[in-house]
One Martini backbone bead per residue (centre of mass of N, CA, C, O) as a GRO file, in nm:
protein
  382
    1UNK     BB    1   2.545   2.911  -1.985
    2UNK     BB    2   2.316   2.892  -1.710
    3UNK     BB    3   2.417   2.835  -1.390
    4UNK     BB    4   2.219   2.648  -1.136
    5UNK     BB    5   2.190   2.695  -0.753
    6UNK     BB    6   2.053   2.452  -0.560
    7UNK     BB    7   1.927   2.526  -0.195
    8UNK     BB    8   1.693   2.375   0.041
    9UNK     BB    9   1.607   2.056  -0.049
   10UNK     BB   10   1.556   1.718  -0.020
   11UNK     BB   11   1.477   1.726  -0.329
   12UNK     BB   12   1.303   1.573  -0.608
   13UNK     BB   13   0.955   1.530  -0.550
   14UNK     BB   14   0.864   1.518  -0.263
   15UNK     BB   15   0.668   1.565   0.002
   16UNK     BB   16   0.690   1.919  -0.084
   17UNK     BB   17   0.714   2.273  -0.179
   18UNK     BB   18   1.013   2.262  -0.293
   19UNK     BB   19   1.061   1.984  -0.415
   20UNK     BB   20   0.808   2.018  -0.650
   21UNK     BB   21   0.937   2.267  -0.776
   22UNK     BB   22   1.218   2.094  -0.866
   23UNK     BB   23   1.008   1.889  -1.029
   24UNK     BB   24   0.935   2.106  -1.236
   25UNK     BB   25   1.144   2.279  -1.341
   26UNK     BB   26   1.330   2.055  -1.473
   27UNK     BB   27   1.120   1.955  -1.635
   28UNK     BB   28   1.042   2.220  -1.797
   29UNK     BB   29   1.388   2.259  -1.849
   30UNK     BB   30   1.543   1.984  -1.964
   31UNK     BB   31   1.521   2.155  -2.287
   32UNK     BB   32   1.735   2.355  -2.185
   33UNK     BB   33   2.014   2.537  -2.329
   34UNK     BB   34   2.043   2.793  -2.126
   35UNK     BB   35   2.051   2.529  -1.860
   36UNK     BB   36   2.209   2.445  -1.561
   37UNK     BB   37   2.143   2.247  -1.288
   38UNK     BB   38   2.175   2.249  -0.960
   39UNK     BB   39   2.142   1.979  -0.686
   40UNK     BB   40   2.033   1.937  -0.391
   41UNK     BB   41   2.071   1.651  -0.151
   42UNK     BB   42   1.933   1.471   0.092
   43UNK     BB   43   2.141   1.196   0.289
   44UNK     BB   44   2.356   0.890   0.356
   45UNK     BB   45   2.491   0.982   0.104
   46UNK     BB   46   2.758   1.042  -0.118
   47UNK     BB   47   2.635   1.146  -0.453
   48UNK     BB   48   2.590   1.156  -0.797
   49UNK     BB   49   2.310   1.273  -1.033
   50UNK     BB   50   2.056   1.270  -1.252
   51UNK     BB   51   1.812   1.513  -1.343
   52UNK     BB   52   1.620   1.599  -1.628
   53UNK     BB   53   1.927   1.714  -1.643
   54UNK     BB   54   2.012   1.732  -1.372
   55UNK     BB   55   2.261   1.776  -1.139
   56UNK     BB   56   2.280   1.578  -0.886
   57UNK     BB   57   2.437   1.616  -0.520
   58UNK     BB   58   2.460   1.426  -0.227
   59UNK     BB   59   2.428   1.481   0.115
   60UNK     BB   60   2.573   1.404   0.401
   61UNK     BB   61   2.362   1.360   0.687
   62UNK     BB   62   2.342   1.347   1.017
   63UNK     BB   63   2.185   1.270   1.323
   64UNK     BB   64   2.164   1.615   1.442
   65UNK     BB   65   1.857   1.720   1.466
   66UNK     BB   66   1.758   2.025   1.419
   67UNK     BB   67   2.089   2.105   1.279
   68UNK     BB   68   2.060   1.978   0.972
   69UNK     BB   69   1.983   2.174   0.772
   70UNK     BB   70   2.234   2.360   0.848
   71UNK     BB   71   2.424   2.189   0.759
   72UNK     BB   72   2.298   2.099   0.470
   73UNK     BB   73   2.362   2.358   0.359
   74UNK     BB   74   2.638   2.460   0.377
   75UNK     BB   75   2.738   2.199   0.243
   76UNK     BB   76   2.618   2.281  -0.022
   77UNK     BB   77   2.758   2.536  -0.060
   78UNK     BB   78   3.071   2.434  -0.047
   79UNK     BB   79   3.018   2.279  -0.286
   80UNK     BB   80   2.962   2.490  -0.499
   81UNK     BB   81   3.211   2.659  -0.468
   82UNK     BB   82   3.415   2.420  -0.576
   83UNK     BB   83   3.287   2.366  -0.787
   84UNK     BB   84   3.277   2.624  -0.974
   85UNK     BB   85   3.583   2.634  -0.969
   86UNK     BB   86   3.689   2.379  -1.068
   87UNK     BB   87   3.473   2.447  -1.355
   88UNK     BB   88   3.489   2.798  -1.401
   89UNK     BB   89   3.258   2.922  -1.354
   90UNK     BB   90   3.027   3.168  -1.484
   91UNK     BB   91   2.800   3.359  -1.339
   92UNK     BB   92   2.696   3.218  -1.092
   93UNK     BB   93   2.353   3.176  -0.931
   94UNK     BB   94   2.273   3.086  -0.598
   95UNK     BB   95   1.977   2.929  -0.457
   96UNK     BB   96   1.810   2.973  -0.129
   97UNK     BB   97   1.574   2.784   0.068
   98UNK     BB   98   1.549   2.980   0.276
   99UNK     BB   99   1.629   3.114   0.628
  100UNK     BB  100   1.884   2.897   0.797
  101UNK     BB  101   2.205   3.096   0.748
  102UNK     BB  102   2.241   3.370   0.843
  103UNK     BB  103   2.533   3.365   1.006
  104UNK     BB  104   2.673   3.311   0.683
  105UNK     BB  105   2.602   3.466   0.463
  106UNK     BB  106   2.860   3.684   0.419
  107UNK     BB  107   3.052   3.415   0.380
  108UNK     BB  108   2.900   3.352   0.092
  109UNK     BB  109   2.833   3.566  -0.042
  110UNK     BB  110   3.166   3.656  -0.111
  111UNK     BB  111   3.204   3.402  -0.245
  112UNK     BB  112   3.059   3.427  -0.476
  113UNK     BB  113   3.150   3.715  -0.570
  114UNK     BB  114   3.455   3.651  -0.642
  115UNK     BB  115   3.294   3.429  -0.829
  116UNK     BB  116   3.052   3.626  -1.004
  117UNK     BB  117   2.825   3.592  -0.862
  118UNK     BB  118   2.470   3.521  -0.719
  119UNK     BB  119   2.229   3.559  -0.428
  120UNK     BB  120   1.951   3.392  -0.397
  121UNK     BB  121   1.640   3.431  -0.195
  122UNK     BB  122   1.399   3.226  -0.059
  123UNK     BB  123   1.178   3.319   0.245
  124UNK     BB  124   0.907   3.206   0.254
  125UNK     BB  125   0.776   3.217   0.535
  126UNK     BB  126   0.659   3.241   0.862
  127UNK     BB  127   0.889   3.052   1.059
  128UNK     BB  128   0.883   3.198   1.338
  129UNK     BB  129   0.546   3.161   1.364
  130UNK     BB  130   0.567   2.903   1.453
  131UNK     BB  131   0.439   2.646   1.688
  132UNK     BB  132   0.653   2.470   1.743
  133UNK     BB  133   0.865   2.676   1.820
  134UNK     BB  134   1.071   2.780   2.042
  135UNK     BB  135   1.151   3.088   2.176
  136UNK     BB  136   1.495   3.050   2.041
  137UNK     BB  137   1.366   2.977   1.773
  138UNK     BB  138   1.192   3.224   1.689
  139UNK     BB  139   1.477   3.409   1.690
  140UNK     BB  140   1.654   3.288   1.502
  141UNK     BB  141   1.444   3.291   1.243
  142UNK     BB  142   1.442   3.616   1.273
  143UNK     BB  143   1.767   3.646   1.232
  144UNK     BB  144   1.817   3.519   0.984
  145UNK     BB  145   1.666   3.647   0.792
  146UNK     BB  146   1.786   3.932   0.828
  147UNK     BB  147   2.076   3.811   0.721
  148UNK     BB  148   1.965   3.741   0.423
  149UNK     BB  149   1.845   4.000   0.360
  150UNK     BB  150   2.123   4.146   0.343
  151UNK     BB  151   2.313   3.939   0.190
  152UNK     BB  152   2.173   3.945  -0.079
  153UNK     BB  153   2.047   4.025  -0.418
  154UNK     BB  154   1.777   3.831  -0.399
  155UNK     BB  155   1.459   3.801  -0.377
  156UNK     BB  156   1.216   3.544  -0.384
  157UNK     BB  157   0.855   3.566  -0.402
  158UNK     BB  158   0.537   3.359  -0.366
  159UNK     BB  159   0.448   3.626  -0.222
  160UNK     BB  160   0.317   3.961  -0.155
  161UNK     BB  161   0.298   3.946   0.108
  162UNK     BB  162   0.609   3.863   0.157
  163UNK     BB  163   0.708   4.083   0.032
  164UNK     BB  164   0.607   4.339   0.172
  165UNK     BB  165   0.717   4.224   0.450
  166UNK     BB  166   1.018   4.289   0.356
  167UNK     BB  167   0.983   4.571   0.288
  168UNK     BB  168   0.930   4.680   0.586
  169UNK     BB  169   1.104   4.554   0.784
  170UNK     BB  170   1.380   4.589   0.572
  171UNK     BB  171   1.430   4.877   0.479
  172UNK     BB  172   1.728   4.963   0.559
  173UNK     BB  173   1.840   4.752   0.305
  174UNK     BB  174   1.651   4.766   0.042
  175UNK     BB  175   1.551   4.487  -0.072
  176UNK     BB  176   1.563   4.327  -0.351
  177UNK     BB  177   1.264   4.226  -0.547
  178UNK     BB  178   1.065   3.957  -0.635
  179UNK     BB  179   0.735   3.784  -0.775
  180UNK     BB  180   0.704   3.408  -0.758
  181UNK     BB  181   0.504   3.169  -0.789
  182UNK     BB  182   0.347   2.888  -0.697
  183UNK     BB  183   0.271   2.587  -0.855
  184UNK     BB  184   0.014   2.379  -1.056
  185UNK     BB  185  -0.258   2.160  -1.205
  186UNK     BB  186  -0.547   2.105  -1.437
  187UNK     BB  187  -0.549   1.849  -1.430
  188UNK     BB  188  -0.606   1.511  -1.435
  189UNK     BB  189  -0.622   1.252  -1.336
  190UNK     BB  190  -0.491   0.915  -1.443
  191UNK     BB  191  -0.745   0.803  -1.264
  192UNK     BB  192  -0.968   0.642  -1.270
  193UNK     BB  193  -1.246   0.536  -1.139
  194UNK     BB  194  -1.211   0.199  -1.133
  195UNK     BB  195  -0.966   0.215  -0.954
  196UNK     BB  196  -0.852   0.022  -0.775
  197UNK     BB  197  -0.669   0.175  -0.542
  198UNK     BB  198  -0.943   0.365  -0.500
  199UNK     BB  199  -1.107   0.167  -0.391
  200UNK     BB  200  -0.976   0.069  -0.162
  201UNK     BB  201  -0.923   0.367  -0.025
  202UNK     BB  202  -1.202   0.401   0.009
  203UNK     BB  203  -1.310   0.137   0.160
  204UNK     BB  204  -1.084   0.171   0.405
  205UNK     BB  205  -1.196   0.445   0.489
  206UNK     BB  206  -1.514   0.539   0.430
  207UNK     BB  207  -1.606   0.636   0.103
  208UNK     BB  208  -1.691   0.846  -0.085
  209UNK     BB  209  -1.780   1.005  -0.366
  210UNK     BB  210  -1.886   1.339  -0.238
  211UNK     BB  211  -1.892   1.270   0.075
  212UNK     BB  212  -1.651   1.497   0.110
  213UNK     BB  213  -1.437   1.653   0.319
  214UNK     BB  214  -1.110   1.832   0.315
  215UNK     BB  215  -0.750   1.790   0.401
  216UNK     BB  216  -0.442   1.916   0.338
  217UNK     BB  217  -0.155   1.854   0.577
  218UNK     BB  218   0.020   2.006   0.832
  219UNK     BB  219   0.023   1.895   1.171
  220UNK     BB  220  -0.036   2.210   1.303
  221UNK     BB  221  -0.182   2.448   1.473
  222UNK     BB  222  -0.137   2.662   1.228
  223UNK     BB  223  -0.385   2.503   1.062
  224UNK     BB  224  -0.656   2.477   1.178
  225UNK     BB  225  -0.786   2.255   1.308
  226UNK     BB  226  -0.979   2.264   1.556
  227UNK     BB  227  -1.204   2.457   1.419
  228UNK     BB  228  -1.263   2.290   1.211
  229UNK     BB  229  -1.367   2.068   1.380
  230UNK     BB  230  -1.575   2.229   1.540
  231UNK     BB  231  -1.744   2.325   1.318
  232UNK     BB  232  -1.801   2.085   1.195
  233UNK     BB  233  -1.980   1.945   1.407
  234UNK     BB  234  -2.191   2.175   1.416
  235UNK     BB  235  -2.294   2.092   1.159
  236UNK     BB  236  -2.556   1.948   0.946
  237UNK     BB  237  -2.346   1.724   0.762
  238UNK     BB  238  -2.375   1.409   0.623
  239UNK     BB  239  -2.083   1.441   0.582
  240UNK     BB  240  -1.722   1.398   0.544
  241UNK     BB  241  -1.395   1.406   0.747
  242UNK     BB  242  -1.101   1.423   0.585
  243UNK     BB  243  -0.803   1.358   0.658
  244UNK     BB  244  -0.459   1.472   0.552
  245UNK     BB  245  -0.196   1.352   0.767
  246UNK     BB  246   0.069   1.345   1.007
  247UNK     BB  247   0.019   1.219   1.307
  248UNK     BB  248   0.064   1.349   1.627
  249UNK     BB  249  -0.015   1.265   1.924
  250UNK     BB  250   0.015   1.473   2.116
  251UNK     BB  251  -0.180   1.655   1.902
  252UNK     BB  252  -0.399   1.505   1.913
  253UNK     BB  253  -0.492   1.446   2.208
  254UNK     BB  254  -0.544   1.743   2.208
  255UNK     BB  255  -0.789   1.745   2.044
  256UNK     BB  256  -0.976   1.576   2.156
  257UNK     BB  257  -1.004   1.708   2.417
  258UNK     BB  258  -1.114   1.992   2.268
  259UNK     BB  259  -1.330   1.813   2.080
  260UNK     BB  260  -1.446   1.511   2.048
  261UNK     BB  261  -1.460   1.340   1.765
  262UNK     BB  262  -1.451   1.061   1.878
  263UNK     BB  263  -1.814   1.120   1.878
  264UNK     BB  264  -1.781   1.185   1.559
  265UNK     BB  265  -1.858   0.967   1.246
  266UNK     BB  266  -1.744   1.184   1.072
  267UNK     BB  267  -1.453   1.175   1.133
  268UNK     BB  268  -1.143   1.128   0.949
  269UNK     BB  269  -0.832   0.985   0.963
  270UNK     BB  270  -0.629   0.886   0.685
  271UNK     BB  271  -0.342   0.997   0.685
  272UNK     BB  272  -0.153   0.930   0.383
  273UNK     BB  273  -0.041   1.049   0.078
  274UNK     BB  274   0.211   0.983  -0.174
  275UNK     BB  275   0.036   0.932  -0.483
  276UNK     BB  276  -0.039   1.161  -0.683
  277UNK     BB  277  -0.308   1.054  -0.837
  278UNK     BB  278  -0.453   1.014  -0.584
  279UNK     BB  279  -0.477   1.279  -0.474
  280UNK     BB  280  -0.596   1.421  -0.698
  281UNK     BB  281  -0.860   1.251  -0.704
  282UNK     BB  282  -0.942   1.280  -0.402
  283UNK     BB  283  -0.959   1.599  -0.456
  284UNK     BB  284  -1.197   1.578  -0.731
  285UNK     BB  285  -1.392   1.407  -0.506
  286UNK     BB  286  -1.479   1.625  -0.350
  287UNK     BB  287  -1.676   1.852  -0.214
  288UNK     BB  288  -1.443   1.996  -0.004
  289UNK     BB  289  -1.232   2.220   0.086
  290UNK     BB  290  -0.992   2.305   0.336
  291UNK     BB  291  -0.821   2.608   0.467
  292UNK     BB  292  -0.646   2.724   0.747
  293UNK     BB  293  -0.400   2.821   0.713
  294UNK     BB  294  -0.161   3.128   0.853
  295UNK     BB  295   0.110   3.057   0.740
  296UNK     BB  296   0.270   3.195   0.511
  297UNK     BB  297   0.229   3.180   0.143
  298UNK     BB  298   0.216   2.997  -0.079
  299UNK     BB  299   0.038   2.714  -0.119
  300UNK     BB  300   0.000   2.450  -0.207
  301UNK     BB  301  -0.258   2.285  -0.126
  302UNK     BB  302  -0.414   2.536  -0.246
  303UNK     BB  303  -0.342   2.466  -0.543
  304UNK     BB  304  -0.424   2.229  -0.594
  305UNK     BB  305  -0.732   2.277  -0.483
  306UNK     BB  306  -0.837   2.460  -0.698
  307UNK     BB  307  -0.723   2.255  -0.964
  308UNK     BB  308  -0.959   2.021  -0.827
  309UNK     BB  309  -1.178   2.134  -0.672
  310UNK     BB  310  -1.470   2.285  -0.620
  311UNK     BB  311  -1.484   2.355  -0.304
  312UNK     BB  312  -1.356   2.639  -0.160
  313UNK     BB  313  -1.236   2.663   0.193
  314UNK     BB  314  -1.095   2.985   0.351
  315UNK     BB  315  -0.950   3.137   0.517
  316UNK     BB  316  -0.944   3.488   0.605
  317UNK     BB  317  -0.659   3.568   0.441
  318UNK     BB  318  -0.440   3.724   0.268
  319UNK     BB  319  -0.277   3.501   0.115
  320UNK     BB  320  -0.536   3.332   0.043
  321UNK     BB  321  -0.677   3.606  -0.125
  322UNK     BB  322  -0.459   3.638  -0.359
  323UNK     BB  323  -0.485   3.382  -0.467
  324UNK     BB  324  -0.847   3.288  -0.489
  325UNK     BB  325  -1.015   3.546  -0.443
  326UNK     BB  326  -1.282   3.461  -0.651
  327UNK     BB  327  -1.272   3.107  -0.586
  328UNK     BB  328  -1.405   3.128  -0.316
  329UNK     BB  329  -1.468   3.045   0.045
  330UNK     BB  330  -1.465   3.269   0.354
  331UNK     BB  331  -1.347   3.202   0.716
  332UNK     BB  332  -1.337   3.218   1.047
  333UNK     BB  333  -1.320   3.208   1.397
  334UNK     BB  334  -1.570   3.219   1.461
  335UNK     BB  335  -1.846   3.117   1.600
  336UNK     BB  336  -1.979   2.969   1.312
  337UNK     BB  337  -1.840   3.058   1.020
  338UNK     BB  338  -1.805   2.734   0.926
  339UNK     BB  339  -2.048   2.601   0.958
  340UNK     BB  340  -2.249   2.803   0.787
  341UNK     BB  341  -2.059   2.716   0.506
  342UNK     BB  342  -2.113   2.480   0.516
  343UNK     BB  343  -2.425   2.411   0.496
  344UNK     BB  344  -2.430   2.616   0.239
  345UNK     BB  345  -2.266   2.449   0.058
  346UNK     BB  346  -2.445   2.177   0.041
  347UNK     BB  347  -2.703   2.370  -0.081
  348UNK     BB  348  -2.565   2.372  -0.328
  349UNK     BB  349  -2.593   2.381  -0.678
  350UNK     BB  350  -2.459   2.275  -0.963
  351UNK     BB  351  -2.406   2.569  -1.075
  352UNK     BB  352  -2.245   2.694  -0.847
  353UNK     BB  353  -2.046   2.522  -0.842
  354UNK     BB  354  -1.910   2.522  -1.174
  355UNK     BB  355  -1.837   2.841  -1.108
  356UNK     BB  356  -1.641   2.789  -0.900
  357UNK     BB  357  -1.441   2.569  -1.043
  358UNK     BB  358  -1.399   2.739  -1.263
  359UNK     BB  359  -1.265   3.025  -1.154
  360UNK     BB  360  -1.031   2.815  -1.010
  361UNK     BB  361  -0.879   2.727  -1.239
  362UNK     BB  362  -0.840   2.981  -1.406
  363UNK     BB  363  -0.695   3.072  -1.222
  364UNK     BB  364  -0.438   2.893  -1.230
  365UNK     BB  365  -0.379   2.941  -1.490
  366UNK     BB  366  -0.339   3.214  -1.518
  367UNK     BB  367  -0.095   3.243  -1.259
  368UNK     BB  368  -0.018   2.907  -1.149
  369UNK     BB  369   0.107   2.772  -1.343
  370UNK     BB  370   0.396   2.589  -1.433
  371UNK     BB  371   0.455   2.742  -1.662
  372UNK     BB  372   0.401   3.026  -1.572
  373UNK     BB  373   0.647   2.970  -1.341
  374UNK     BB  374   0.901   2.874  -1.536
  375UNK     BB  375   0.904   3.115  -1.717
  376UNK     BB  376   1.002   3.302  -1.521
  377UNK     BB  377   1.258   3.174  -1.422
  378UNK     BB  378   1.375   3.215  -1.702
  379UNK     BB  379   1.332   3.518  -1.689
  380UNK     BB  380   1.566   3.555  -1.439
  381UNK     BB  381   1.795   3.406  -1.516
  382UNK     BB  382   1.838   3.526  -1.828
   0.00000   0.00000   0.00000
C-alpha cells in the first residue's frame, strides 16, 4: 500500500480550491485498496479522526496573524514525520500544496529522503503577485517559492501555463515537473426548480432564473471586479449582475468611490453561499458567468462555471484560454471591450447559447472531470 501525505489545505471540502480537491480525490479513491491518505486539517485542537476512509489529523493552530500557515504547514509536516517513524511507514510520499514554507524546505527533504520518501509540493498558482500583499510579503512568497521548487523531487502543476512558468524561471534547478489540472463535475444540481431553499435566495436577492449575470470568486482586486463592473453599467443589458463573494469594507468602498455602481440597480452583491448544490443551481440559472481571474492556475470557479453555466465570459489572458478554449467568449481590459461582449451575449439565439454550453461541458468531460484527474493522481502515487 502507499501512504500519502498530504499538508497544506484546511480540511477536506470546505470553500476553497484545495480543500474541494482533496474532498474529491479521498471520495474517487475511498475504496481504493493500494492508497492509504493521511490529511492535514487546521483547528482549534488536536484529533484525529477518518474521512472518505482517509486518516485525517487536526492541528491546533494558534491565532498568530498572517504566519498561522506557516506554522501550520510545519507543524503538520513534523507529525508526518513523527507518523512515518513511528509506524515504519516504507516510501511514504508527502505533497505539499502551496509554496509557504522555502525556509524549511531543505530541512523537510532530508528528513522526508532519510525516511525513504518523496517530497511532492503543487506550487498553486503565482501568489507573490496578489495585490493583498505588501512589498516584503510579495518577496518572501517569491523567495520560499524559488526554495520549494529547489527542493522538492517532483512539482505537480494544476496548469500549463504555470508549469511552463516553473521551467523557465528555475531552469537553474532543471525542476521535474508534471500537470495535472483541478476537477469539476458536469452533472446538474441536485436541487428541483421549485426547491424551497431556491426560491427564498432567489425572493431574498431580487432575482430570477436567466434574468442574471454572474460572478462568484474572492473579493481582491485581482480578479477584475472594478473593470467587469464598469463595463456592466456601460452595457445596455436589462439583465441583473449578482456577484457572490466575500465582501471587505475597504475595498468595497473602494470600488464604490471608483465606480458608482450604488446608482445602478441592476448589481447586487449577494453575499456568499456556502451550500455546494444551491450555488450549482444559481450557477446553472445564470444566463452568463464572468470570470475576471488574472493571477493563478486553473481556477476552480472557472471549471465550474464551465460544468454549469451556458454563456462563459473571460478575461482573455493565457490561464483562462488553456483551460476554456473555444468553448467560451473573450474580453480584455479595454474600455468597451466588456460592454459589447454583454450586449452581443444578450442578443445571443437559443442555438447559439446550446452550441457554447455543449462545447464547455465537453471541455470538462473530456480533460477536467474529477475522475479523470483522480485517475492521474492514482497513476501518479502508483
Amino acid at each position: 500500500m502507499q501512504h500519502i501525505f498530504i499538508v497544506g489545505a484546511k480540511n477536506c471540502g470546505a470553500y476553497g480550491g484545495y480543500e474541494t480537491f482533496l474532498d474529491k480525490l479521498t471520495e474517487y479513491h475511498q475504496d481504493n485498496k493500494n492508497i492509504k491518505y493521511h490529511i492535514a486539517w487546521k483547528g482549534t485542537e488536536a484529533k484525529e479522526f477518518e474521512y472518505h476512509n482517509a486518516h485525517c489529523f487536526q492541528i491546533k493552530v494558534p491565532n498568530i496573524g498572517p504566519a498561522q500557515a506557516i506554522y501550520y504547514d510545519v507543524q503538520a509536516l513534523k507529525y508526518c514525520l513523527k507518523y512515518i517513524r513511528n509506524n515504519k511507514i516504507k516510501n511514504p510520499i508527502v505533497y505539499i500544496l502551496a509554496c509557504r514554507i522555502g525556509p524549511f524546505a531543505k530541512h523537510f527533504e532530508k528528513s522526508i529522503h532519510k525516511l525513504g520518501g518523496k517530497l511532492y509540493v503543487n506550487p498553486d498558482g503565482h501568489e507573490w503577485m496578489r495585490a493583498k500583499w505588501s512589498a516584503p510579503v510579495k518577496k518572501y512568497w517569491k523567495y520560499s517559492e524559488q526554495l520549494m521548487v529547489k527542493h522538492c523531487d517532483l512539482l505537480v502543476c494544476d496548469s500549463k501555463n504555470i508549469e511552463k512558468y516553473i521551467k523557465e524561471s528555475y531552469s537553474k534547478y532543471s525542476p521535474n515537473t508534471t500537470f495535472i489540472a483541478y476537477g469539476a463535475e458536469t452533472r446538474k444540481s441536485r436541487l428541483s426548480d421549485d426547491d424551497k431553499t431556491l426560491l427564498d435566495w432567489y425572493n431574498q436577492k431580487g432575482l430570477k432564473p436567466k434574468s442574471y449575470y454572474l460572478v462568484v470568486g474572492r473579493f481582491v482586486p485581482e480578479n477584475n471586479y472594478e473593470t467587469m463592473i464598469k463595463e456592466f453599467m456601460k452595457s445596455n443589458s436589462e439583465r441583473d449582475f449578482a456577484l457572490i463573494t466575500n465582501v471587505s469594507d475597504k475595498f468595497l468602498a473602494e470600488l464604490k468611490s471608483k465606480t458608482g455602481f450604488d446608482r445602478d440597480k441592476r448589481i447586487k452583491f449577494v453575499g456568499t453561499v456556502y451550500e455546494p448544490e444551491l450555488l450549482k443551481k444559481i450557477r446553472e440559472n445564470a444566463y452568463g458567468y464572468f470570470h475576471g481571474h488574472e493571477v493563478g492556475g486553473t481556477n476552480p470557479s472557472l471549471l465550474e462555471a464551465l460544468g454549469s453555466t451556458d454563456i462563459n465570459m473571460l478575461l482573455d489572458v493565457g490561464f483562462n484560454r488553456e483551460v476554456a478554449e473555444k468553448s467560451a467568449l473573450y474580453w480584455t481590459k479595454d474600455n468597451g471591450s466588456l460592454a459589447n461582449l454583454i450586449d452581443k451575449a444578450d442578443a445571443m439565439n437559443k442555438t447559439e447559447i446550446e452550441e457554447l454550453a455543449q462545447k464547455a461541458r465537453q471541455r470538462i468531460n473530456d480533460e477536467y472531470s474529477w475522475q479523470y484527474i483522480c485517475d492521474k493522481y492514482e497513476e501518479l502515487f502508483l
